[in-house]
PDB file of C-alpha atoms and ligand atoms in Angstrom:
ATOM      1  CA  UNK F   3     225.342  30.692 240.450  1.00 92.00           C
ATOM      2  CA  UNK F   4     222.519  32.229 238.595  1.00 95.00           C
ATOM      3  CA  UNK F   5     223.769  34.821 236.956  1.00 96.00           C
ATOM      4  CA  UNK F   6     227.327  35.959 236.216  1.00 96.00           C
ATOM      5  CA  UNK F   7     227.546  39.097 235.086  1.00 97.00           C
ATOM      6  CA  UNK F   8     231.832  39.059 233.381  1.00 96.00           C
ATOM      7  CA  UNK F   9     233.786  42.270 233.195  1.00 98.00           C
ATOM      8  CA  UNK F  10     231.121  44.035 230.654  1.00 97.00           C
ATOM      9  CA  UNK F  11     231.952  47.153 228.860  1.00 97.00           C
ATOM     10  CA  UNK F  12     229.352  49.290 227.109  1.00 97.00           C
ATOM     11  CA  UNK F  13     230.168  52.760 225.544  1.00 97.00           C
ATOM     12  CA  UNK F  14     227.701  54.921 223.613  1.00 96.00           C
ATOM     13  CA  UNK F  15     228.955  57.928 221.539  1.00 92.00           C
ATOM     14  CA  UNK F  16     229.458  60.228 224.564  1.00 86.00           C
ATOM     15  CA  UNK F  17     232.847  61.131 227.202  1.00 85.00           C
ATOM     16  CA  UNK F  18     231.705  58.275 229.217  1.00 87.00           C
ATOM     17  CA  UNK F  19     231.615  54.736 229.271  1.00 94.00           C
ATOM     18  CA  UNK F  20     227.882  53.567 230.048  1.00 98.00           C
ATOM     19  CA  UNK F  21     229.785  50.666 231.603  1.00 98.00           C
ATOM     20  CA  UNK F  22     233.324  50.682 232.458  1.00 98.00           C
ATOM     21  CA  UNK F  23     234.004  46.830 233.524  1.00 98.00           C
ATOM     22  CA  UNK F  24     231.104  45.492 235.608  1.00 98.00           C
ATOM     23  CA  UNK F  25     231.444  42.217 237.032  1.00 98.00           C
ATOM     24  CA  UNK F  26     228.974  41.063 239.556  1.00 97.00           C
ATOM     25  CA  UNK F  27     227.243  37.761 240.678  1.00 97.00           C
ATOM     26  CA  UNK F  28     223.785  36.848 241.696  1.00 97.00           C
ATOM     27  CA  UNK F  29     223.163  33.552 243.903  1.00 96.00           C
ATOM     28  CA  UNK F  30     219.655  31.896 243.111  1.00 94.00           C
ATOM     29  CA  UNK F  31     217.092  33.478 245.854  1.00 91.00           C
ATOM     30  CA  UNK F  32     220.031  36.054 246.777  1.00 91.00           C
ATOM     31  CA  UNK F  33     217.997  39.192 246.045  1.00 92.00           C
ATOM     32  CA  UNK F  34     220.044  41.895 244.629  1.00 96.00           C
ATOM     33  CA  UNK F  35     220.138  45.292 244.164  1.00 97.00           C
ATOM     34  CA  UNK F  36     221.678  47.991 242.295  1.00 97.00           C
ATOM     35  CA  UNK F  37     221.633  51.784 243.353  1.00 97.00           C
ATOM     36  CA  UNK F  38     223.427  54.638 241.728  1.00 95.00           C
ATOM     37  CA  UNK F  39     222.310  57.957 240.565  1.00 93.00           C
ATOM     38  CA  UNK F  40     221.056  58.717 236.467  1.00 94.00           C
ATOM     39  CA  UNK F  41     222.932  58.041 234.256  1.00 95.00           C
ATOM     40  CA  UNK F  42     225.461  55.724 236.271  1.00 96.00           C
ATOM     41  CA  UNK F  43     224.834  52.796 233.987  1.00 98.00           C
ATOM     42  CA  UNK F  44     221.985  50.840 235.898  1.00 98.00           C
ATOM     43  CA  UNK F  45     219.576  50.543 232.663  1.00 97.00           C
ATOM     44  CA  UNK F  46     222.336  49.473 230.431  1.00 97.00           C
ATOM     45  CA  UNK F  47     223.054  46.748 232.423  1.00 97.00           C
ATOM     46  CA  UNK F  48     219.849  45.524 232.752  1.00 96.00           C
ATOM     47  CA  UNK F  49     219.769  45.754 229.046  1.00 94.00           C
ATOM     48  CA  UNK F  50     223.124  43.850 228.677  1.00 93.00           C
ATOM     49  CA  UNK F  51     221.442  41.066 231.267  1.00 93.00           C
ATOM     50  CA  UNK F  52     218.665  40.731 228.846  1.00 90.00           C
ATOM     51  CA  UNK F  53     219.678  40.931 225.949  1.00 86.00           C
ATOM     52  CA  UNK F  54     218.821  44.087 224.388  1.00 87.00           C
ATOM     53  CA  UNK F  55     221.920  45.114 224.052  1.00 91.00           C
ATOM     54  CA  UNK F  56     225.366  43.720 222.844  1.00 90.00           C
ATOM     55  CA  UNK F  57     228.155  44.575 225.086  1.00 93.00           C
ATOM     56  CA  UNK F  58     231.395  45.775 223.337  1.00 95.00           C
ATOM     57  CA  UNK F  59     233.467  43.196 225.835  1.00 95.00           C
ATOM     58  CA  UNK F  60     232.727  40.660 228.370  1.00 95.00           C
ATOM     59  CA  UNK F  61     230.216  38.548 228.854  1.00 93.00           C
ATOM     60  CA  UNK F  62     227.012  37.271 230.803  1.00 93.00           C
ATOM     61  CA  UNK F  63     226.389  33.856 231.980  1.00 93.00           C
ATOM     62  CA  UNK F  64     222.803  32.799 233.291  1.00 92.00           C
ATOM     63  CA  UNK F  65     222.383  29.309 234.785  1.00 89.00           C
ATOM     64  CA  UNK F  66     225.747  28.028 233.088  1.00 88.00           C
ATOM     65  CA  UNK F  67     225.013  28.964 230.003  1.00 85.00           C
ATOM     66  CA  UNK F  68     226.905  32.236 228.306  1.00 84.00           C
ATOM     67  CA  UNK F  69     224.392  34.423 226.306  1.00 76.00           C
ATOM     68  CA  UNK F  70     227.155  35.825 224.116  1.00 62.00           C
ATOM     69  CA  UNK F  71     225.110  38.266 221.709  1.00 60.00           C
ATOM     70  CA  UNK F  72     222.161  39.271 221.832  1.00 57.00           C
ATOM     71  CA  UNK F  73     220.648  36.522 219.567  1.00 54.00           C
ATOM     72  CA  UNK F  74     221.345  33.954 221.126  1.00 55.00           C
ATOM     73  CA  UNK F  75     218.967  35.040 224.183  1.00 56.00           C
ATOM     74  CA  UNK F  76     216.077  33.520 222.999  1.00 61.00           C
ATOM     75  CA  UNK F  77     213.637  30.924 224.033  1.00 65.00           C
ATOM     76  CA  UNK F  78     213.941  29.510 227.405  1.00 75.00           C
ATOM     77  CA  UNK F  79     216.220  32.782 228.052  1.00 80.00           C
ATOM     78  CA  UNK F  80     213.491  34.668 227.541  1.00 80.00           C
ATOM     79  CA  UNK F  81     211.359  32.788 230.012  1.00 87.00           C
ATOM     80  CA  UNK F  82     213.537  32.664 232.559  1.00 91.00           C
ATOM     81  CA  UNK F  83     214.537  36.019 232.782  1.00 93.00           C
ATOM     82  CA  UNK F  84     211.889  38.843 232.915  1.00 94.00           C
ATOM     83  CA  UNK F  85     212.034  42.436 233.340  1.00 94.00           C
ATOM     84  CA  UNK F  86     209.194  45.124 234.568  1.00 96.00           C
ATOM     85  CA  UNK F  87     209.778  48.515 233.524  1.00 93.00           C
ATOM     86  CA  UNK F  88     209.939  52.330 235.182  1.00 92.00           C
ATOM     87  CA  UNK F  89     206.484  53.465 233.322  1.00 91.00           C
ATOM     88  CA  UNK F  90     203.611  51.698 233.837  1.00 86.00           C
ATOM     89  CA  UNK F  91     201.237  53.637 231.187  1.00 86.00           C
ATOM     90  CA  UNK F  92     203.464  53.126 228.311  1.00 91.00           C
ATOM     91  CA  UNK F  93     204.510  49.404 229.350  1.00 89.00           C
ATOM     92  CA  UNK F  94     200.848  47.905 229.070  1.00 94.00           C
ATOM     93  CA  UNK F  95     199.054  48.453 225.214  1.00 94.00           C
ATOM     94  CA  UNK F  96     195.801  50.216 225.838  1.00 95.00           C
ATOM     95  CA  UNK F  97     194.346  47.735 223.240  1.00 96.00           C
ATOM     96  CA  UNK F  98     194.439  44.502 224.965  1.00 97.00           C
ATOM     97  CA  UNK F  99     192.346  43.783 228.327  1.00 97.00           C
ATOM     98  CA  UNK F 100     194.549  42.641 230.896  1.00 98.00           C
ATOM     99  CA  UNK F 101     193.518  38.674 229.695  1.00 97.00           C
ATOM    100  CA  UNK F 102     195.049  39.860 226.485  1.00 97.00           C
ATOM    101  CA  UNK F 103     198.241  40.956 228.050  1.00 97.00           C
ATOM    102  CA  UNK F 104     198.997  38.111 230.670  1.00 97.00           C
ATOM    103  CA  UNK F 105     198.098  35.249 228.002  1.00 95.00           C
ATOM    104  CA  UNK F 106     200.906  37.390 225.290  1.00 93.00           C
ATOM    105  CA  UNK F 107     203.284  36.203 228.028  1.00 93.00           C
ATOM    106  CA  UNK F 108     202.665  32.804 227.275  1.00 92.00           C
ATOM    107  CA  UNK F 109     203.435  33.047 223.548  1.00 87.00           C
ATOM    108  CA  UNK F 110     206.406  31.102 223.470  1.00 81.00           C
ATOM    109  CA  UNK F 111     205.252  28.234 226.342  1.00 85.00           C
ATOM    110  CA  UNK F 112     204.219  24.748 225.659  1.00 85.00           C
ATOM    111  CA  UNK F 113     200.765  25.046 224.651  1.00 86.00           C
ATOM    112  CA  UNK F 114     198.299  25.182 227.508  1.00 86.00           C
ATOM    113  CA  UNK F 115     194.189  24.258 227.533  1.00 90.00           C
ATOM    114  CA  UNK F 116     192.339  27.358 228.622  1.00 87.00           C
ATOM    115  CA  UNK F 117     191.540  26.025 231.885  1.00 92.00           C
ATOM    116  CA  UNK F 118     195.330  25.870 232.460  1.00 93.00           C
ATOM    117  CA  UNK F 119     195.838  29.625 230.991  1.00 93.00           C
ATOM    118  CA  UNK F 120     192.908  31.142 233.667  1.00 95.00           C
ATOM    119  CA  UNK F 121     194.162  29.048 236.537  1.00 96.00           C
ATOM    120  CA  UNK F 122     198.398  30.671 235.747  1.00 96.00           C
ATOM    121  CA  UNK F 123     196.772  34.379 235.616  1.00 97.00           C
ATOM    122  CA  UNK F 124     194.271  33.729 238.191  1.00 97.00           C
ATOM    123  CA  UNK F 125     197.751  32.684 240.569  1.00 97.00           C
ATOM    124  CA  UNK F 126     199.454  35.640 239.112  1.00 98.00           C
ATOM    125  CA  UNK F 127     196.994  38.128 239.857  1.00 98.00           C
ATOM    126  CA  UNK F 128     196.638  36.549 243.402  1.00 98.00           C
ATOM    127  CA  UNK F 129     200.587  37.007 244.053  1.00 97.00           C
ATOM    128  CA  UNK F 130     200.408  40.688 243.138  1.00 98.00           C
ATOM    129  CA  UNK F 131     196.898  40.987 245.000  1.00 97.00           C
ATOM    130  CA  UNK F 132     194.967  41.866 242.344  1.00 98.00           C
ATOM    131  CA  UNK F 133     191.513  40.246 241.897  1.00 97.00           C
ATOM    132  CA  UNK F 134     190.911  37.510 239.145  1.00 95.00           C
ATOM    133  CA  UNK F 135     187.722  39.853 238.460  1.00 96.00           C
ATOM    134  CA  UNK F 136     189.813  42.631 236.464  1.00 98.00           C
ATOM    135  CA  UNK F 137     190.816  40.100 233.278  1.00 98.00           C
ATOM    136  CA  UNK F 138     188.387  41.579 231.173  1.00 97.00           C
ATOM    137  CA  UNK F 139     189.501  45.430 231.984  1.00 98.00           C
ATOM    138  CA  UNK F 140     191.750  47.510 230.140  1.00 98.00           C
ATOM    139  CA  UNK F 141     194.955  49.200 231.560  1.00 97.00           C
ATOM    140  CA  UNK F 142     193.128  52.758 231.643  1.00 96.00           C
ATOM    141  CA  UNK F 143     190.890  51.985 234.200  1.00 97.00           C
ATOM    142  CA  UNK F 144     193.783  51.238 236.245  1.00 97.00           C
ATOM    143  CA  UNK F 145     196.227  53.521 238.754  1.00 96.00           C
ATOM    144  CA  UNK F 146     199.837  53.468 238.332  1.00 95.00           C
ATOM    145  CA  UNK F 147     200.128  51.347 241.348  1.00 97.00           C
ATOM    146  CA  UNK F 148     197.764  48.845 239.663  1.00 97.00           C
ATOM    147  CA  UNK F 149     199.166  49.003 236.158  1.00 97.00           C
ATOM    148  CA  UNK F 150     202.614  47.915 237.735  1.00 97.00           C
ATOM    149  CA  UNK F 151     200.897  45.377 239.469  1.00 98.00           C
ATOM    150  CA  UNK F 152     199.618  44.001 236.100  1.00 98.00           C
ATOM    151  CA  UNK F 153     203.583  44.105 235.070  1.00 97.00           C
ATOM    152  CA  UNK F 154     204.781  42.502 237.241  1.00 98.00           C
ATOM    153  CA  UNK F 155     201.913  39.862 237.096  1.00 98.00           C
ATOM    154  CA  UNK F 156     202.769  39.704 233.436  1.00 97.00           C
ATOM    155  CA  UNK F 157     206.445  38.852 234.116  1.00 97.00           C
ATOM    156  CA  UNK F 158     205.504  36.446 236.498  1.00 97.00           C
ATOM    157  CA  UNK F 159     203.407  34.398 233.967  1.00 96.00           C
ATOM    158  CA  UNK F 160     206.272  32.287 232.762  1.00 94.00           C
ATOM    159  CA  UNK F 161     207.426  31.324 236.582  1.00 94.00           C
ATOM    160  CA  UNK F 162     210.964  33.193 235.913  1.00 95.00           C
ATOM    161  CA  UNK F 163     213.951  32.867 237.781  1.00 95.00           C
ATOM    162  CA  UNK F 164     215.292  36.583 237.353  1.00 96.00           C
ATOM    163  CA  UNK F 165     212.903  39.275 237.882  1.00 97.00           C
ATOM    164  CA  UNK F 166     214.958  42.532 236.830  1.00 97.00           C
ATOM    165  CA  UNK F 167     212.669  45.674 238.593  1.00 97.00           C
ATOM    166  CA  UNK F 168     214.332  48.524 236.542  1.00 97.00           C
ATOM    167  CA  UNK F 169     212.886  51.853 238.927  1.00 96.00           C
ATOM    168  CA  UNK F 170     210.078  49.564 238.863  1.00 96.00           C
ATOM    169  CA  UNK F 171     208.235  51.889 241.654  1.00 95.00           C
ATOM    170  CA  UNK F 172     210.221  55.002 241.063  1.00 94.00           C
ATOM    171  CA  UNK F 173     207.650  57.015 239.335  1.00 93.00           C
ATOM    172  CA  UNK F 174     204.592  56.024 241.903  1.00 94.00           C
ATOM    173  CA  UNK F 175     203.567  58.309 245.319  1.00 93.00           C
ATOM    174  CA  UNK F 176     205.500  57.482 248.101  1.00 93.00           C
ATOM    175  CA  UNK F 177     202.091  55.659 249.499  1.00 95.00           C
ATOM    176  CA  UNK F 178     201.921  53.272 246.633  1.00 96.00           C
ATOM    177  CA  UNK F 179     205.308  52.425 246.552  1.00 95.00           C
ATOM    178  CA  UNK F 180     205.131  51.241 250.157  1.00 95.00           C
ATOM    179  CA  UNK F 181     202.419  48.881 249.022  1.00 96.00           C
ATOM    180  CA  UNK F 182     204.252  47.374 245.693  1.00 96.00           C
ATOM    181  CA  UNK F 183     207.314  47.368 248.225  1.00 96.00           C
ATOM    182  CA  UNK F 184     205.286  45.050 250.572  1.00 96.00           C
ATOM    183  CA  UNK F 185     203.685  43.238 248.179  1.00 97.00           C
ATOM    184  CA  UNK F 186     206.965  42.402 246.167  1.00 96.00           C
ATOM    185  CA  UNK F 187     208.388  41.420 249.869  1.00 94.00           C
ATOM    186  CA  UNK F 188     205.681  38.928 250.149  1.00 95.00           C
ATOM    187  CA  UNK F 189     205.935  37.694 246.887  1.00 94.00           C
ATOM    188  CA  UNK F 190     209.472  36.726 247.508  1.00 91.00           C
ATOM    189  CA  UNK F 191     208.368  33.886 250.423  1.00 91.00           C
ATOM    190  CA  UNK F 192     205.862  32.820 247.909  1.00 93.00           C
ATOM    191  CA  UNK F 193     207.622  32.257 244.749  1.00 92.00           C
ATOM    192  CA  UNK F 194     211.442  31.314 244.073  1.00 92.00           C
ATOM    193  CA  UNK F 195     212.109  34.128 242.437  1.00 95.00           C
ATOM    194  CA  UNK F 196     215.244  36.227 242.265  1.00 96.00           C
ATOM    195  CA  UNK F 197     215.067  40.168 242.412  1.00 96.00           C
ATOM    196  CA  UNK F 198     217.336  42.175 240.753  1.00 97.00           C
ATOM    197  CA  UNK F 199     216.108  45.877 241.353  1.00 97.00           C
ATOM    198  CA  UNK F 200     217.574  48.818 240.080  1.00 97.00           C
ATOM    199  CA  UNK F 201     216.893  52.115 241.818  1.00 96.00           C
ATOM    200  CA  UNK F 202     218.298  55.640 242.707  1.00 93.00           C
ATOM    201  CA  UNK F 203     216.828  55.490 246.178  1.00 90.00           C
ATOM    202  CA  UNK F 204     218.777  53.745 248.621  1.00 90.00           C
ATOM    203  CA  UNK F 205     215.769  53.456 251.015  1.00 87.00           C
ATOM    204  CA  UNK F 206     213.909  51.537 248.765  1.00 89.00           C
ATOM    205  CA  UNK F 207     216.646  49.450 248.154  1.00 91.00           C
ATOM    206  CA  UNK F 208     217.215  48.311 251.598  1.00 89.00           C
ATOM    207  CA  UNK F 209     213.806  47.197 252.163  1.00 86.00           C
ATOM    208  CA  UNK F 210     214.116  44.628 249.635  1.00 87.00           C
ATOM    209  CA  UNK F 211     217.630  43.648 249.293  1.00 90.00           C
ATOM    210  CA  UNK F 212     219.988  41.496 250.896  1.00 89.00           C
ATOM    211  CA  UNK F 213     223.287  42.470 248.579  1.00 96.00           C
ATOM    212  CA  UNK F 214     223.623  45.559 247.040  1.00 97.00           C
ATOM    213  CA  UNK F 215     225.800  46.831 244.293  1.00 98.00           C
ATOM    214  CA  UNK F 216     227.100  50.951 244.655  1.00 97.00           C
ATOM    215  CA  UNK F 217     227.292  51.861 240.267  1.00 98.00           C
ATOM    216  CA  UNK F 218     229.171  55.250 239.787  1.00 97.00           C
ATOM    217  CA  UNK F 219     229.889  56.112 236.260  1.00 96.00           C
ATOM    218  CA  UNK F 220     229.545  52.676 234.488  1.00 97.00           C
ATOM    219  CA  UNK F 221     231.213  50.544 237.682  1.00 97.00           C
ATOM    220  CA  UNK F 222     230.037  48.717 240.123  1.00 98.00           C
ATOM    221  CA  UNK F 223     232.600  51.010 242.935  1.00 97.00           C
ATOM    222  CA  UNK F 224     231.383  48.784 246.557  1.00 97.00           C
ATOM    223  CA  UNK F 225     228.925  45.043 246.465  1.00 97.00           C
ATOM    224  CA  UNK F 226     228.510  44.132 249.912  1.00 96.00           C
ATOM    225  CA  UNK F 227     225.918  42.488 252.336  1.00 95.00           C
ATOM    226  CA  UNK F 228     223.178  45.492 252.843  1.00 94.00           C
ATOM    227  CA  UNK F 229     223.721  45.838 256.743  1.00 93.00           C
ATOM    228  CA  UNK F 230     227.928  45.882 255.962  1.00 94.00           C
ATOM    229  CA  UNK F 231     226.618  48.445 253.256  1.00 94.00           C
ATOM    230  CA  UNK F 232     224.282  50.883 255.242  1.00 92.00           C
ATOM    231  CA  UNK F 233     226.806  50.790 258.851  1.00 90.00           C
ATOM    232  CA  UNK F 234     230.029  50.302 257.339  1.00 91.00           C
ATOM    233  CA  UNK F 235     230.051  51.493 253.563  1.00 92.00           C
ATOM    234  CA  UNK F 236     233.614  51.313 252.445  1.00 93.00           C
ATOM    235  CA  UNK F 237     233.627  53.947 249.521  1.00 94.00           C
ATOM    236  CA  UNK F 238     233.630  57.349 249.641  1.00 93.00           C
ATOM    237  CA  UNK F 239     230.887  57.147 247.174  1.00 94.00           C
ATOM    238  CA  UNK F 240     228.382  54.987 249.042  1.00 93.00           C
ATOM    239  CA  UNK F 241     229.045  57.568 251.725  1.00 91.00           C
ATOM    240  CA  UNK F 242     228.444  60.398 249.932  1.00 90.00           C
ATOM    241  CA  UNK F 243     224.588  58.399 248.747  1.00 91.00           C
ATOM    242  CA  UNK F 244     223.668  57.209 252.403  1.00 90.00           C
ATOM    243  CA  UNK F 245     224.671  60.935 253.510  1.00 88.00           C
ATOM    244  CA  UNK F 246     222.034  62.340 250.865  1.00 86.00           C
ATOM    245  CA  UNK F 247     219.876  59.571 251.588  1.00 84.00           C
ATOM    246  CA  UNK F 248     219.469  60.307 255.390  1.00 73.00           C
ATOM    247  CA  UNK F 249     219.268  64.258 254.656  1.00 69.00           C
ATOM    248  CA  UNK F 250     216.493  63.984 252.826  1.00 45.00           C
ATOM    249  CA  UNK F 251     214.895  61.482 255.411  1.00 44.00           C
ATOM    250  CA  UNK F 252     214.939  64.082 257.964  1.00 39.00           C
ATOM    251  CA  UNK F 253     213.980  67.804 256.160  1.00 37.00           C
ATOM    252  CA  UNK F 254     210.891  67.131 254.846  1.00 36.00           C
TER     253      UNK F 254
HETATM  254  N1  ADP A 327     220.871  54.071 223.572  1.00 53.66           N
HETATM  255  C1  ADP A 327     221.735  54.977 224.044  1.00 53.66           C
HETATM  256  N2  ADP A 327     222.397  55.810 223.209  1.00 53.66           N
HETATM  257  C2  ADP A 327     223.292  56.687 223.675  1.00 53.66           C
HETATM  258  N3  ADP A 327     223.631  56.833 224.972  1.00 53.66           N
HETATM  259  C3  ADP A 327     223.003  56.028 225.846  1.00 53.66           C
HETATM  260  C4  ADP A 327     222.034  55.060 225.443  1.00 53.66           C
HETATM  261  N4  ADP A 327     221.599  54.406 226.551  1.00 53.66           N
HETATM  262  C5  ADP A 327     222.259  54.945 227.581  1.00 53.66           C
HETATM  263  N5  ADP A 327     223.105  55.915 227.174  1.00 53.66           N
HETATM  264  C6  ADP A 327     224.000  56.692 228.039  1.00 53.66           C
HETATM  265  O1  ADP A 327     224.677  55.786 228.888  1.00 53.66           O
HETATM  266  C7  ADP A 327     224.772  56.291 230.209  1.00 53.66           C
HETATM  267  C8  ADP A 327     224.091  55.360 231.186  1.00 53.66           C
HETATM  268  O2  ADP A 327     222.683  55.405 230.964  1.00 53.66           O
HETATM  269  P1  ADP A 327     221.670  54.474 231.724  1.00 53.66           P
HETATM  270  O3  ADP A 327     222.170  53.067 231.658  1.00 53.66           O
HETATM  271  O4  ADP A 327     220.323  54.728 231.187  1.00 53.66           O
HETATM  272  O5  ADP A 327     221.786  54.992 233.226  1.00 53.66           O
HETATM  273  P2  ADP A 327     220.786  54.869 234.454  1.00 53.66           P
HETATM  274  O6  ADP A 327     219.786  53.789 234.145  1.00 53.66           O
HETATM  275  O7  ADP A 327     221.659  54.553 235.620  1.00 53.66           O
HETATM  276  O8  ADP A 327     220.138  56.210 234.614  1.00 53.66           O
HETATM  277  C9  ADP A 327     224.180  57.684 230.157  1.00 53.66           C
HETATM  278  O9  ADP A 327     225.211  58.602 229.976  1.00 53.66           O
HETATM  279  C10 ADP A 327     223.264  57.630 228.966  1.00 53.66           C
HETATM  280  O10 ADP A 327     223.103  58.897 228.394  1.00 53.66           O
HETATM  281 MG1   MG A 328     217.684  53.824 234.195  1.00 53.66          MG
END
């Protein structure tokens, strides 16, 4: 089991609980996702998962090892378990040329030589498809597409275990996200890496996931084998998403 995710409950001042008792498990190389409209919770677990935020009960166990508060989730934690973000032009600092911002990720590894550090971004850059050449650019001379590229580059710097893709191609054209989509596909036969990616769109999610995870209002309401999900969804809910799903696939 790689991650274990133990009845968590979250609640912010508000008439819902962000989460409302979410249990879920995650296999190593079982890529997972999580789809549920705003405000259903998704972010707050992927906040819980990392450690940004305490839950008010339950707990999370990665690799064996239960990260109890927040605190604790440090060093090899940190490593192991990265996370790329919805917006890629506030996620990369302006300041820093992308050689800047791939070596940061190293801060806390074993000290490399610098012939080690170019060969990790140069392999990094190659697994997202972006040439070696653009270490000396800066994130504004980049697309969106390209800037998430850098991300997710950036998270894969410390050879993680748990890549947690929080609407990670949400905010990109349609056109773009086909080619992250395809790329991050790839990247999965390449890499042992497990996906955990949160989105709203359930067509996004079945590209890329073999187990999904219905969230409705802070709980995880159906987890089931994609294909089990998208012909036989068991929950009114997941019924009512792949219903809006396919509407939208067919009125332009
Ligand atoms: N830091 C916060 N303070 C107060 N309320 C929050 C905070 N973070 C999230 N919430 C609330 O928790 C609920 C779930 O939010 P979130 O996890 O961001 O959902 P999602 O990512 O699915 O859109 C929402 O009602 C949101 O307003
Ligand atoms: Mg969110």
């Amino acid at each position: 089991m790689l991650l274990r995710v133990n009845d968590v409950y979250k609640t912010f001042p508000g008439p819902v609980a962000a989460l409302d008792g979410v249990s879920l498990d995650v296999h190593s190389g079982e890529h997972v996702s999580i789809v549920g409209e705003s405000g259903c919770g998704k972010t707050t677990l992927a906040r819980v998962i990392m450690g940004l935020v305490d839950p008010d009960e339950g707990s999370v166990i990665f690799n064996g090892h239960p990260l109890l508060t927040a605190h604790s989730r440090r060093g090899d934690f940190s490593r192991q378990v990265r996370m790329v973000f919805q917006d890629p032009f506030s996620s990369l600092d302006p300041r820093y040329s992308v050689r800047a911002i791939l070596k940061e990720a190293l801060r806390r590894e074993p000290k490399m030589t610098p012939g080690e550090d170019f060969l990790r971004m140069r392999k990094v850059l190659d697994l997202v498809r972006m040439p070696a050449d653009i270490l000396t650019r800066y994130p504004h001379e980049f697309s969106g597409g390209e800037r998430q590229r850098i991300a997710i580059a950036r998270a894969l710097m410390t050879s993680p275990k748990l890549l947690i893709l929080d609407e990670a191609v949400s905010s990109l054209d349609v056109l773009v996200q086909q080619e992250i989509l395809a790329m991050l596909e790839e990247l999965q036969q390449r890499m042992p890496v497990t996906y955990f990616f949160i989105s709203h769109n359930l067509r996004v999610v079945r590209r890329l996931s073999r187990k999904v995870a219905v969230m409705y209002q802070g709980r995880i309401v159906e987890y089931a084998d994609r294909d089990t999900l998208f012909n036989a969804p068991s929950h009114p809910y997941t019924q009512v998403l792949l219903k809006a799903a396919f509407n939208y696939e067919v009125s332009p």
